[in-house]
Coordinates of C-alpha atoms in Angstrom, one line a residue:
Chain A
X217 CA 111.9 63.9 -72.5
X218 CA 115.5 64.7 -71.3
X219 CA 114.2 67.3 -69.0
X220 CA 111.8 64.9 -67.4
X221 CA 114.5 62.3 -67.0
X222 CA 116.7 65.0 -65.3
X223 CA 114.0 65.9 -62.9
X224 CA 113.4 62.2 -62.1
X225 CA 117.1 61.7 -61.3
X226 CA 117.1 64.9 -59.2
X227 CA 114.1 63.9 -57.1
X228 CA 115.4 60.3 -56.6
X229 CA 118.7 61.8 -55.4
X230 CA 116.8 64.0 -53.0
X231 CA 115.0 61.0 -51.6
X232 CA 118.3 59.1 -51.4
X233 CA 119.9 61.9 -49.6
X234 CA 117.1 62.1 -47.1
X235 CA 117.3 58.3 -46.5
X236 CA 121.0 58.6 -46.1
X237 CA 120.6 61.3 -43.6
X238 CA 118.1 59.2 -41.7
X239 CA 120.4 56.1 -41.8
X240 CA 123.5 58.0 -40.8
X241 CA 121.9 59.5 -37.7
X242 CA 124.0 58.9 -34.7
X243 CA 121.4 59.9 -32.2
X244 CA 120.2 56.5 -31.0
X245 CA 118.2 57.8 -28.1
X246 CA 120.5 56.0 -25.6
X247 CA 123.0 58.7 -25.5
X248 CA 122.4 62.1 -23.9
X249 CA 121.8 65.1 -26.0
X250 CA 123.3 68.4 -25.2
X251 CA 120.5 70.8 -25.3
X252 CA 120.6 74.5 -25.6
X253 CA 121.1 76.3 -22.3
X254 CA 117.7 77.3 -21.2
X255 CA 116.9 80.9 -21.1
X256 CA 117.6 82.6 -17.9
X257 CA 114.6 82.7 -15.6
X258 CA 113.5 86.1 -14.7
X259 CA 113.9 87.3 -11.2
X260 CA 116.6 89.1 -9.3
X261 CA 119.3 88.4 -6.9
X262 CA 117.0 87.6 -4.0
X263 CA 115.2 84.7 -5.7
X264 CA 118.6 83.2 -6.9
X265 CA 119.9 83.4 -3.4
X266 CA 116.7 81.7 -2.1
X267 CA 117.0 78.8 -4.6
X268 CA 120.7 78.2 -3.7
X269 CA 119.8 78.3 0.0
X270 CA 117.1 75.8 -0.7
X271 CA 119.6 73.6 -2.6
X272 CA 122.0 73.9 0.4
X273 CA 119.2 72.9 2.7
X274 CA 118.1 69.9 0.7
X275 CA 121.7 68.6 0.2
X276 CA 122.3 69.2 3.9
X277 CA 119.2 67.1 4.6
X278 CA 120.6 64.4 2.3
X279 CA 123.9 64.4 4.0
X280 CA 122.3 64.5 7.4
X281 CA 120.1 61.5 6.6
X282 CA 123.1 59.7 5.3
X283 CA 125.2 60.4 8.3
X284 CA 122.6 59.4 10.9
X285 CA 121.7 56.3 8.9
X286 CA 125.4 55.4 9.0
X287 CA 125.3 55.8 12.8
X288 CA 122.2 53.8 13.1
X289 CA 123.5 50.3 13.7
X290 CA 121.1 49.4 16.5
X291 CA 118.0 47.9 14.9
X292 CA 117.6 46.6 11.4
X293 CA 114.7 44.4 12.6
X294 CA 112.0 47.0 12.1
X295 CA 112.5 46.9 8.3
X296 CA 112.2 43.1 8.1
X297 CA 109.1 41.4 7.0
X298 CA 107.2 38.9 9.1
X299 CA 108.6 35.8 7.3
X300 CA 112.1 37.1 7.6
X301 CA 111.6 37.6 11.3
X302 CA 110.1 34.1 11.7
X303 CA 113.0 32.6 9.8
X304 CA 115.4 34.6 12.0
X305 CA 113.7 33.4 15.2
X306 CA 113.7 29.7 14.1
X307 CA 117.3 30.0 13.0
X308 CA 118.3 31.5 16.3
X309 CA 116.4 28.9 18.3
X310 CA 118.0 26.1 16.3
X311 CA 121.4 27.7 17.0
X312 CA 120.5 28.0 20.7
X313 CA 119.5 24.3 20.7
X314 CA 122.8 23.4 19.1
X315 CA 124.7 25.4 21.5
X316 CA 122.8 23.9 24.4
X317 CA 123.6 20.4 23.2
X318 CA 127.2 21.3 22.7
X319 CA 127.2 22.7 26.2
X320 CA 125.7 19.5 27.6
X321 CA 128.3 17.5 25.8
X322 CA 131.2 19.6 27.0
X323 CA 129.9 19.6 30.6
X324 CA 129.7 15.8 30.5
X325 CA 133.2 15.7 29.2
X326 CA 134.4 18.1 31.9
X327 CA 132.7 16.0 34.6
X328 CA 134.2 12.8 33.3
X329 CA 137.6 14.4 33.1
X330 CA 137.2 15.7 36.7
X331 CA 136.1 12.3 37.9
X332 CA 139.0 10.7 36.1
X333 CA 141.4 13.2 37.6
X334 CA 139.9 12.4 41.1
X335 CA 140.2 8.7 40.5
X336 CA 143.8 9.1 39.3
X337 CA 144.6 11.2 42.4
X338 CA 143.0 8.5 44.6
X339 CA 144.9 5.8 42.8
X340 CA 148.1 7.7 43.2
X341 CA 147.4 8.1 46.9
X342 CA 146.7 4.4 47.3
X343 CA 149.8 3.6 45.4
X344 CA 151.9 5.8 47.6
X345 CA 150.4 4.2 50.7
X346 CA 151.0 0.8 49.3
X347 CA 154.5 1.8 48.4
X348 CA 155.1 2.9 52.0
X349 CA 153.7 -0.2 53.6
X350 CA 155.3 -2.6 51.3
X351 CA 158.5 -0.6 51.5
X352 CA 158.5 -1.0 55.3
X353 CA 157.4 -4.6 55.0
X354 CA 160.0 -5.6 52.5
X355 CA 162.7 -3.6 54.4
X356 CA 163.4 -1.1 51.6
X357 CA 162.5 1.9 53.8
X358 CA 163.9 2.8 57.2
X359 CA 161.3 2.9 60.0
X360 CA 160.9 4.6 63.3
X361 CA 158.4 4.2 66.1
X362 CA 157.9 3.1 69.7
X363 CA 159.1 -0.4 70.6
X364 CA 161.8 -2.3 72.5
X365 CA 165.4 -2.9 72.3
X366 CA 166.5 -6.3 73.5
X367 CA 170.1 -7.0 74.3
X368 CA 171.3 -10.6 74.7
X369 CA 174.8 -11.1 76.0
X370 CA 177.0 -14.1 75.1
X371 CA 175.9 -17.3 76.7
X372 CA 178.1 -18.3 79.7
X373 CA 177.0 -22.0 79.5
X374 CA 177.0 -22.6 75.8
X375 CA 176.7 -20.8 72.6
X376 CA 173.3 -19.4 71.7
X377 CA 171.9 -21.5 68.9
X378 CA 169.9 -20.5 65.9
X379 CA 166.7 -22.2 66.9
X380 CA 166.3 -20.2 70.1
X381 CA 167.2 -17.0 68.3
X382 CA 164.6 -17.8 65.7
X383 CA 162.2 -18.6 68.5
X384 CA 162.8 -15.1 69.9
X385 CA 162.0 -13.6 66.5
X386 CA 158.8 -15.7 66.2
X387 CA 157.7 -14.7 69.7
X388 CA 158.2 -11.1 68.8
X389 CA 156.3 -11.6 65.6
X390 CA 153.4 -13.2 67.4
X391 CA 153.4 -10.2 69.8
X392 CA 152.7 -8.0 66.9
X393 CA 156.0 -6.5 65.9
X394 CA 156.0 -4.5 62.8
X395 CA 159.6 -3.9 62.0
X396 CA 162.6 -5.7 63.3
X397 CA 166.4 -5.7 63.0
X398 CA 168.8 -8.2 64.4
X399 CA 172.1 -6.5 65.1
X400 CA 172.6 -4.8 61.7
X401 CA 170.4 -7.1 59.6
X402 CA 166.9 -6.0 58.8
X403 CA 164.5 -8.9 59.5
X404 CA 162.0 -9.6 56.7
X405 CA 159.9 -12.5 55.7
X406 CA 162.7 -14.3 54.0
X407 CA 165.2 -13.9 56.8
X408 CA 166.9 -17.0 58.0
X409 CA 169.3 -17.8 60.8
X410 CA 171.8 -20.6 60.8
X411 CA 174.8 -21.5 62.8
X412 CA 178.3 -21.5 61.7
X413 CA 181.1 -23.1 63.5
X414 CA 181.9 -20.1 65.6
X415 CA 178.7 -18.0 65.7
X416 CA 175.3 -17.3 64.2
X417 CA 174.7 -16.3 60.7
X418 CA 171.7 -14.3 59.6
X419 CA 171.0 -13.6 55.9
X420 CA 174.6 -14.3 55.0
X421 CA 176.0 -11.9 57.7
X422 CA 177.9 -13.1 60.7
X423 CA 176.3 -12.1 64.0
X424 CA 178.6 -11.4 66.9
X425 CA 177.3 -11.3 70.5
X426 CA 176.0 -9.4 72.2
X427 CA 172.9 -9.7 70.1
X428 CA 170.8 -6.7 69.8
X429 CA 167.2 -6.9 68.6
X430 CA 165.4 -3.7 67.7
X431 CA 161.7 -4.1 67.4
X432 CA 158.9 -1.6 66.6
X433 CA 155.5 -2.5 68.0
X434 CA 153.5 -2.2 71.2
X435 CA 156.3 -2.1 73.9
X436 CA 154.2 -3.7 76.6
X437 CA 153.3 -6.7 74.4
X438 CA 156.8 -7.1 73.1
X439 CA 158.2 -6.9 76.7
X440 CA 155.7 -9.5 77.8
X441 CA 156.5 -11.8 74.9
X442 CA 160.1 -11.9 75.9
X443 CA 159.8 -11.9 79.7
X444 CA 156.8 -14.3 80.0
X445 CA 157.5 -17.1 82.5
X446 CA 158.8 -20.2 80.7
X447 CA 159.2 -18.2 77.5
X448 CA 162.1 -17.5 75.3
X449 CA 163.7 -15.0 77.7
X450 CA 163.9 -17.5 80.5
X451 CA 165.2 -20.1 78.0
X452 CA 168.1 -17.7 77.1
X453 CA 168.8 -17.3 80.8
X454 CA 168.4 -20.8 81.9
X455 CA 169.8 -22.8 79.0
X456 CA 172.5 -20.6 77.8
X457 CA 173.3 -18.5 80.8
X458 CA 172.8 -15.3 78.8
X459 CA 171.7 -12.0 80.2
X460 CA 168.6 -10.6 78.5
X461 CA 167.6 -7.0 79.0
X462 CA 164.5 -5.5 77.4
X463 CA 164.3 -1.7 77.3
X464 CA 161.2 -0.1 76.0
X465 CA 161.7 3.0 74.0
X466 CA 159.5 5.7 72.6
X467 CA 161.6 6.0 69.5
X468 CA 163.3 2.9 68.1
X469 CA 165.1 3.9 65.0
X470 CA 165.6 1.1 62.5
X471 CA 167.8 2.5 59.8
X472 CA 168.9 -0.8 58.5
X473 CA 167.5 -1.4 55.0
X474 CA 167.9 -4.0 52.3
X475 CA 167.5 -3.9 48.6
X476 CA 164.3 -4.9 47.0
X477 CA 164.1 -8.5 45.9
X478 CA 164.3 -9.1 42.2
X479 CA 161.8 -11.9 41.5
X480 CA 162.6 -14.2 38.7
X481 CA 159.5 -16.2 38.4
X482 CA 156.8 -14.4 40.4
X483 CA 154.9 -11.7 38.5
X484 CA 152.0 -9.6 39.7
X485 CA 148.6 -10.5 38.2
X486 CA 147.6 -7.8 35.9
Chain B
X249 CA 128.8 74.6 -5.3
X250 CA 125.8 75.1 -3.1
X251 CA 125.1 71.4 -3.3
X252 CA 128.5 70.3 -2.2
X253 CA 128.5 72.9 0.6
X254 CA 125.1 71.6 1.8
X255 CA 126.3 68.0 1.7
X256 CA 129.3 68.7 3.8
X257 CA 127.3 70.7 6.3
X258 CA 124.7 68.0 6.5
X259 CA 127.2 65.2 7.0
X260 CA 129.1 67.2 9.7
X261 CA 125.8 67.9 11.5
X262 CA 124.8 64.3 11.3
X263 CA 128.1 63.1 12.7
X264 CA 128.2 65.5 15.6
X265 CA 124.5 65.5 16.6
X266 CA 123.8 61.8 16.3
X267 CA 120.1 62.0 16.8
X268 CA 117.9 59.0 17.4
X269 CA 115.8 58.3 14.3
X270 CA 112.1 57.9 15.2
X271 CA 111.0 54.3 14.8
X272 CA 108.3 55.3 12.3
X273 CA 110.9 56.8 10.0
X274 CA 113.5 54.0 10.3
X275 CA 112.5 51.8 7.4
X276 CA 112.1 54.8 5.1
X277 CA 115.3 56.7 5.8
X278 CA 117.6 54.6 3.6
X279 CA 115.2 54.8 0.7
X280 CA 114.9 58.5 1.2
X281 CA 118.7 58.9 1.1
X282 CA 119.0 56.8 -2.1
X283 CA 116.2 58.8 -3.7
X284 CA 117.8 62.0 -2.8
X285 CA 121.1 60.8 -4.1
X286 CA 119.5 60.0 -7.4
X287 CA 118.0 63.5 -7.6
X288 CA 121.4 64.9 -6.8
X289 CA 123.2 62.9 -9.5
X290 CA 120.4 63.8 -12.0
X291 CA 121.1 67.5 -11.1
X292 CA 124.8 66.9 -11.6
X293 CA 124.1 65.4 -15.0
X294 CA 121.8 68.3 -16.0
X295 CA 124.6 70.7 -14.9
X296 CA 127.0 69.1 -17.3
X297 CA 124.4 69.2 -20.0
X298 CA 124.0 72.9 -19.2
X299 CA 120.3 72.4 -18.6
X300 CA 120.4 72.6 -14.8
X301 CA 117.6 74.5 -13.3
X302 CA 117.2 75.2 -9.6
X303 CA 113.5 74.8 -9.6
X304 CA 113.6 71.5 -11.4
X305 CA 116.2 70.2 -9.0
X306 CA 114.3 71.2 -5.9
X307 CA 111.1 69.7 -7.2
X308 CA 112.7 66.5 -8.4
X309 CA 114.5 66.1 -5.1
X310 CA 111.3 66.4 -3.0
X311 CA 109.2 64.4 -5.4
X312 CA 111.9 61.6 -5.6
X313 CA 112.0 61.4 -1.8
X314 CA 108.3 61.5 -1.4
X315 CA 107.6 59.0 -4.1
X316 CA 110.1 56.5 -2.8
X317 CA 108.8 56.9 0.7
X318 CA 105.1 56.6 -0.3
X319 CA 105.9 53.6 -2.5
X320 CA 107.5 51.8 0.4
X321 CA 104.8 52.8 2.8
X322 CA 102.2 51.4 0.4
X323 CA 104.2 48.2 0.1
X324 CA 104.4 47.9 3.8
X325 CA 100.6 48.3 4.1
X326 CA 100.1 45.7 1.3
X327 CA 102.5 43.3 3.0
X328 CA 105.1 43.5 0.2
X329 CA 107.2 46.1 1.9
X330 CA 110.6 44.5 1.5
X331 CA 110.0 43.5 -2.1
X332 CA 108.9 46.9 -3.0
X333 CA 111.8 48.4 -1.2
X334 CA 114.1 46.2 -3.2
X335 CA 112.3 47.3 -6.4
X336 CA 112.7 51.0 -5.5
X337 CA 116.3 50.5 -4.7
X338 CA 117.0 48.6 -8.0
X339 CA 115.3 51.3 -10.1
X340 CA 117.0 54.1 -8.3
X341 CA 120.3 52.2 -8.6
X342 CA 119.9 51.8 -12.3
X343 CA 119.1 55.5 -12.6
X344 CA 122.1 56.4 -10.5
X345 CA 124.3 54.3 -12.7
X346 CA 123.1 55.8 -15.9
X347 CA 123.4 59.3 -14.5
X348 CA 127.0 58.5 -13.4
X349 CA 127.9 57.1 -16.8
X350 CA 126.4 60.2 -18.5
X351 CA 128.5 62.4 -16.2
X352 CA 131.5 60.4 -16.9
X353 CA 131.1 60.8 -20.7
X354 CA 130.8 64.5 -20.2
X355 CA 133.9 64.7 -18.1
X356 CA 136.1 62.6 -20.3
X357 CA 134.8 63.7 -23.7
X358 CA 136.0 67.2 -23.5

């Protein structure tokens, strides 16, 4: 009885031990197992040399392939599939279209900018021209050109009056004078001539005889305007007994200027 | 030792010679290189496990390269070339990683 019990216990312990061994196994299959070194292959020095040469050759092939693949940057398109290539083409053409559109936009911009620049240049040129003409017209700028110089000496019969002097200026103006100066006063649109008790006054400046009119314009016309029979020249001579000389000149230099008017009420229309 | 020597020689030749790859071979060369790399790493692992065999290495190298190339060729003929290429690369990559981790364990364990 006792013997049987002992044997039972012994066998169950054996089973238990086997199970424990099974459970405590660390070899899970996912870790490498160090096997025994395989038995040396037969064969002499020559075959070992051959195999290492073969290994060298294979590894050299590997390295060679790697190196030339590194250098091969030219075409990766051969390895692409048809869909990839189609996608690439459509992407590229979309990009091309976009770039084309952008180019058109930029070209338009460039053209408009160029046109604007031209316009601005033109406007600047016109403004400069206007400035010159209006500067001469308003007496802000000195002027030079061919014309006449008229000298009128003091009247021997009576004093030369303002009306006749004004008539002279008007006659010259009718004859197409462009710039005039009376003694040292630049004659502009607003110029007036009055008489004081002793002499003439022009734009607030006293004029002393002999009077000297510098006029730029066609010399022949201006000369005719003064010397015409029954004209203002003969009036000076006959009525006032003054001596009038008209000398045409190729270069009448009118350096008299006046400051620009400051208008209080008049404004340019924008 | 022979393997490292061969690698160095091959890379140097490749850098200096710079040959043009024939167009037929162009899609397969990268796969071949990766397959060969896998074979090399497997050999390295076997070396650390002390079960390295010249014959096995040579055969595995050639068969790896051939199998990979043929697989990609087949894929190209069936019209799934790029997918199969990806598959081969993935599998080889996994193998390379497991080989490397095994080698690492051998190096750092002892």
